[in-house]
Coordinates of C-alpha atoms in Angstrom, one line a residue:
M282 CA -64.2 -162.1 43.3
S283 CA -62.5 -159.0 44.4
R284 CA -62.4 -155.9 42.1
R285 CA -59.3 -153.8 41.3
T286 CA -59.5 -150.2 40.7
A287 CA -58.0 -149.1 37.3
I288 CA -56.2 -145.8 37.2
L289 CA -56.5 -144.1 33.7
E290 CA -54.0 -141.1 32.9
E291 CA -55.3 -138.4 30.8
F292 CA -52.9 -137.0 28.2
D293 CA -53.8 -133.3 27.4
D294 CA -50.8 -132.7 25.1
E295 CA -52.2 -131.3 21.6
T296 CA -49.0 -132.5 19.6
D297 CA -50.2 -134.6 16.8
L298 CA -47.6 -137.1 15.6
P299 CA -47.9 -138.1 11.9
L300 CA -48.2 -142.0 11.4
P301 CA -45.3 -143.6 9.4
S302 CA -46.2 -144.4 5.8
R303 CA -44.6 -147.8 6.0
P304 CA -43.5 -150.4 8.7
L305 CA -40.5 -149.1 10.6
P306 CA -37.9 -151.3 12.1
N307 CA -36.7 -150.7 15.8
T308 CA -33.3 -149.0 15.5
G309 CA -32.9 -147.9 19.0
A310 CA -33.3 -144.7 20.9
R311 CA -33.3 -142.7 17.4
G312 CA -35.4 -144.7 15.3
A313 CA -36.9 -144.3 11.8
I314 CA -40.0 -142.8 13.2
L315 CA -37.8 -139.8 14.3
E316 CA -36.5 -139.5 10.8
E317 CA -40.0 -139.6 9.5
I318 CA -41.0 -136.7 11.7
E319 CA -38.1 -134.5 10.9
Y320 CA -38.6 -135.2 7.1
D321 CA -42.2 -133.9 7.4
L322 CA -41.2 -130.9 9.4
D323 CA -38.6 -130.1 6.8
D324 CA -41.3 -130.1 4.1
E325 CA -43.5 -127.7 6.1
R326 CA -40.6 -125.2 6.5
E327 CA -40.3 -124.5 2.9
P328 CA -40.3 -120.9 2.3
V329 CA -43.4 -119.5 0.4
P330 CA -42.3 -116.9 -2.2
P331 CA -43.8 -113.6 -1.3
K332 CA -46.3 -112.0 -3.7
A333 CA -45.9 -108.3 -4.5
G334 CA -49.0 -106.1 -4.5
P335 CA -50.2 -103.9 -7.3
A336 CA -48.6 -100.7 -5.8
S337 CA -45.7 -102.1 -3.9
P338 CA -42.3 -103.3 -5.5
S339 CA -41.3 -106.9 -4.7
Q340 CA -38.9 -107.7 -2.0
Q341 CA -36.2 -108.8 -4.4
Q342 CA -36.4 -105.3 -6.1
Q343 CA -36.1 -103.5 -2.8
F344 CA -33.2 -105.3 -1.5
R345 CA -30.9 -106.1 -4.5
P346 CA -27.3 -107.3 -3.6
P347 CA -24.6 -105.5 -5.4
P348 CA -23.2 -107.4 -8.3
G349 CA -20.0 -109.3 -7.3
E350 CA -17.1 -110.7 -9.2
K351 CA -17.3 -114.3 -10.4
N352 CA -13.8 -115.3 -9.3
V353 CA -12.3 -113.4 -6.3
V354 CA -8.6 -113.5 -5.9
T355 CA -7.2 -112.7 -2.4
D356 CA -3.4 -113.6 -3.2
I357 CA -2.0 -111.8 -6.2
T358 CA 1.4 -113.1 -5.8
P359 CA 1.2 -115.3 -9.0
Y360 CA 0.2 -112.1 -10.8
K361 CA 2.8 -109.7 -9.8
S362 CA 4.7 -110.1 -13.1
W363 CA 1.8 -109.4 -15.2
T364 CA 1.6 -106.1 -17.1
C365 CA -0.6 -103.5 -15.4
V366 CA -3.0 -101.5 -17.7
Y367 CA -4.9 -98.4 -16.6
P368 CA -7.7 -96.7 -18.7
I369 CA -5.7 -93.5 -18.7
Y370 CA -3.1 -95.3 -21.0
I371 CA -5.6 -95.3 -23.8
D372 CA -7.6 -92.3 -22.9
A373 CA -7.8 -89.8 -25.8
K374 CA -8.5 -86.8 -23.5
R375 CA -5.1 -87.2 -21.8
A376 CA -1.8 -85.7 -22.8
Y377 CA 0.8 -88.1 -24.5
G378 CA 3.3 -89.2 -22.2
R379 CA 3.9 -87.9 -18.6
G380 CA 2.6 -91.0 -17.3
E381 CA -0.8 -90.7 -19.1
R382 CA -1.7 -91.6 -22.6
R383 CA 0.8 -94.0 -24.1
V384 CA -0.8 -94.5 -27.7
P385 CA -1.5 -92.0 -30.4
R386 CA -4.7 -90.2 -30.1
A387 CA -6.2 -91.6 -33.2
K388 CA -5.8 -95.1 -31.7
A389 CA -7.2 -94.4 -28.3
V390 CA -10.8 -93.9 -27.2
W391 CA -12.6 -91.1 -25.4
W392 CA -14.1 -92.9 -22.4
P393 CA -12.1 -96.0 -21.7
L394 CA -13.2 -98.3 -18.8
S395 CA -11.2 -101.1 -17.2
K396 CA -13.9 -103.5 -17.7
D397 CA -13.6 -102.9 -21.6
I398 CA -9.9 -103.5 -21.2
A399 CA -10.5 -106.8 -19.5
D400 CA -13.1 -107.9 -22.1
A401 CA -10.7 -106.9 -24.9
S402 CA -7.8 -108.9 -23.5
T403 CA -9.9 -111.9 -23.2
R404 CA -10.9 -111.7 -26.8
L405 CA -7.2 -111.4 -27.7
G406 CA -6.5 -114.7 -26.1
L407 CA -4.7 -113.3 -23.1
Q408 CA -5.1 -114.1 -19.4
A409 CA -6.5 -111.0 -17.3
L410 CA -6.9 -110.1 -13.7
H411 CA -9.4 -107.3 -13.1
E412 CA -8.8 -105.1 -10.1
V413 CA -11.7 -102.9 -9.8
Q414 CA -10.7 -100.8 -6.7
K415 CA -7.2 -99.9 -8.0
A416 CA -6.9 -96.5 -9.5
H417 CA -4.2 -94.4 -11.2
P418 CA -3.1 -91.3 -9.2
R419 CA -4.0 -89.0 -12.0
D420 CA -7.3 -90.7 -12.8
W421 CA -9.0 -91.0 -9.5
D422 CA -12.5 -90.6 -10.8
N423 CA -12.3 -93.6 -13.0
P424 CA -10.9 -96.5 -10.9
G425 CA -9.9 -99.9 -12.4
R426 CA -6.8 -101.7 -13.2
V427 CA -6.2 -104.9 -15.3
R428 CA -3.3 -107.1 -15.0
I429 CA -2.6 -108.9 -18.4
Q430 CA -0.4 -111.8 -19.1
W431 CA 0.8 -111.6 -22.9
K432 CA 3.9 -113.6 -22.4
K433 CA 4.3 -116.9 -20.5
D434 CA 7.7 -118.6 -19.9
G435 CA 9.2 -116.5 -22.7
R436 CA 6.5 -117.6 -25.1
L437 CA 4.1 -115.1 -26.7
L438 CA 0.4 -115.9 -26.0
N439 CA -0.5 -113.9 -29.1
P440 CA 2.0 -113.7 -31.9
R441 CA 0.7 -110.5 -33.0
I442 CA 1.5 -108.7 -29.8
K443 CA 5.4 -108.5 -29.0
T444 CA 5.6 -105.4 -26.9
K445 CA 3.7 -103.7 -24.3
K446 CA 2.9 -100.7 -26.8
Q447 CA 1.4 -103.4 -29.4
L448 CA -0.5 -104.5 -26.5
L449 CA -2.2 -101.2 -25.7
E450 CA -2.8 -100.4 -29.4
A451 CA -4.5 -103.8 -29.7
L452 CA -6.7 -103.4 -26.5
A453 CA -7.8 -99.9 -27.9
L454 CA -8.5 -101.2 -31.3
H455 CA -10.9 -103.9 -29.9
I456 CA -12.7 -101.2 -27.7
Q457 CA -12.9 -99.0 -30.9
Q458 CA -14.8 -101.8 -32.6
V459 CA -17.2 -102.3 -29.8
K460 CA -17.9 -98.7 -29.2
P461 CA -17.4 -96.7 -32.3
D462 CA -18.9 -93.6 -30.9
N463 CA -15.8 -93.3 -28.7
V464 CA -13.3 -93.3 -31.6
P465 CA -11.5 -89.8 -31.8
R466 CA -11.9 -88.3 -35.3
E467 CA -10.2 -85.1 -36.7
P468 CA -10.7 -82.3 -36.6
Y469 CA -10.5 -82.1 -32.8
N470 CA -12.4 -79.5 -30.8
Y471 CA -10.0 -77.5 -28.6
S472 CA -11.0 -75.5 -25.5
P473 CA -11.1 -71.8 -26.4
Q474 CA -8.2 -69.5 -24.8
P475 CA -9.6 -67.2 -22.2
A476 CA -9.8 -63.6 -23.4
P477 CA -7.3 -61.1 -21.7
A478 CA -8.9 -58.7 -19.2
P479 CA -9.1 -55.2 -20.6
T480 CA -7.0 -52.4 -18.9
P481 CA -9.1 -49.8 -17.1
A482 CA -8.8 -46.3 -18.5
A483 CA -6.9 -43.7 -16.5
P484 CA -9.0 -40.9 -15.0
S485 CA -9.0 -37.7 -16.9
S486 CA -7.5 -34.7 -15.1
K487 CA -6.7 -31.0 -16.1
G488 CA -3.3 -30.0 -17.1
K489 CA -0.9 -31.5 -19.6
Q490 CA -0.5 -35.2 -19.4
P491 CA 2.5 -37.2 -20.9
L492 CA 1.9 -38.9 -24.0
A493 CA 0.9 -42.5 -23.5
K494 CA 2.7 -45.0 -25.6
P495 CA 0.6 -47.8 -27.3
R496 CA 1.2 -51.1 -25.7
A497 CA 1.5 -54.2 -27.7
P498 CA -1.3 -56.7 -27.2
L499 CA -0.6 -59.2 -24.5
T500 CA -0.1 -62.9 -25.8
P501 CA -0.7 -65.8 -23.6
K502 CA 2.2 -67.6 -22.2
R503 CA 3.3 -70.9 -23.6
T504 CA 3.2 -73.4 -20.8
G505 CA 5.3 -76.0 -22.8
H506 CA 2.4 -78.4 -23.2
A507 CA 0.2 -78.8 -26.2
Q508 CA -3.5 -77.9 -25.8
L509 CA -5.9 -81.0 -25.1
P510 CA -8.9 -81.6 -27.2
L511 CA -12.3 -81.9 -25.9
P512 CA -14.6 -85.1 -26.4
P513 CA -17.5 -84.7 -28.7
Q514 CA -20.7 -83.2 -27.4
P515 CA -23.1 -84.0 -25.9
E516 CA -21.3 -86.3 -23.5
P517 CA -22.7 -89.7 -22.7
E518 CA -24.3 -90.5 -19.3
L519 CA -21.9 -90.6 -16.2
A520 CA -22.5 -94.2 -15.6
S521 CA -21.2 -95.0 -18.9
R522 CA -18.2 -92.7 -18.7
V523 CA -16.6 -94.0 -15.5
S524 CA -16.3 -97.2 -13.5
P525 CA -19.2 -98.4 -11.4
Y526 CA -16.7 -98.1 -8.4
S527 CA -16.1 -94.4 -9.2
P528 CA -16.4 -92.1 -6.1
S529 CA -18.2 -89.6 -8.4
L530 CA -21.3 -91.8 -8.9
P531 CA -22.8 -91.4 -5.4
T532 CA -23.2 -87.6 -6.0
G533 CA -24.2 -87.9 -9.5
M534 CA -21.7 -85.3 -10.8
L535 CA -18.1 -84.9 -11.5
L536 CA -16.4 -82.1 -10.0
E537 CA -14.6 -80.9 -13.2
T538 CA -14.2 -77.4 -11.8
V539 CA -12.4 -78.7 -8.8
K540 CA -10.1 -80.7 -11.0
A541 CA -9.4 -77.7 -13.2
G542 CA -8.6 -75.6 -10.2
M543 CA -6.1 -78.0 -8.8
N544 CA -4.3 -78.3 -12.1
A545 CA -4.4 -74.7 -13.2
Q546 CA -2.2 -71.9 -11.6
E547 CA -3.7 -68.6 -10.5
P548 CA -3.0 -66.0 -13.3
A549 CA -0.8 -62.9 -12.5
L550 CA -2.1 -59.4 -13.1
P551 CA -1.1 -58.0 -16.5
G552 CA 2.0 -55.8 -16.3
A553 CA 2.8 -56.9 -12.8
P554 CA 6.2 -58.3 -11.9
P555 CA 6.2 -61.8 -10.5
G556 CA 5.7 -62.0 -6.8
A557 CA 3.9 -58.5 -6.6
A558 CA 0.6 -60.0 -5.7
S559 CA 2.2 -61.6 -2.6
Q560 CA 3.9 -58.3 -1.6
K561 CA 2.1 -55.9 0.9
G562 CA 1.4 -52.2 0.2
K563 CA 3.5 -49.5 1.6
R564 CA 2.3 -47.3 4.4
K565 CA 3.4 -43.6 5.1
V566 CA 3.6 -43.1 8.9
V567 CA 3.7 -39.3 10.0
R568 CA 4.8 -38.6 13.5
V569 CA 4.2 -35.1 15.0
R570 CA 6.5 -34.1 17.9
G571 CA 4.9 -31.8 20.5

């Protein structure tokens, strides 16, 4: 009887395939055993929550995503006819009219926010669209605009609100109830008037001098606008006075001096005619002929 040589192939692959937990049918090239292997691999790839050390903050605290809006609207065409309300419309620090405050100061609030307006409109049973990036041209440091639908197909959504002025007053009233510290109360504190600069005394000289006539005290000129009151002191923190999207928050300060300088005009010298500051002084030229 002849002997046949048997050739044995060695398999050096270290791959360990898990055995199926139940008998698997033959379903072709991609059978159930492949599904069993993928299922086990998916279970092994589940992320393990990292544990923070005693001296290091957790990963979630280091990388916290910015808060986003619940419902993001990309097309505002259906909301074009809604009424736009800015915080400046109910700001007690602003002047009445001139595109700024539109309600009496007693019915306004000191530090209005667009989020407060959106919440108040919801409590009134109205539909609102909060546009956090929109800002009024005269209120750049407190962005935010709310589109409110208080009338639909000629029907009032709230029977107590029949006009836009009543809408603004109702919004401000709800904010006053939520934030009673921001309610304006008389007597108001007005900014003091700057004292007039004293006139320098003329140098004394010998000889007779003409008799100086006493001048009447200078009175500040009227600009035609009433003086605005100041909010109560101390003021709240900056984060509670302006919108979270305000450009003044990254620096941590409000450039009130810059805003005041942009709105105020440079005062003229006392007793000088208008335009005298821009005129050049006279020069005396002496020419000598040889």
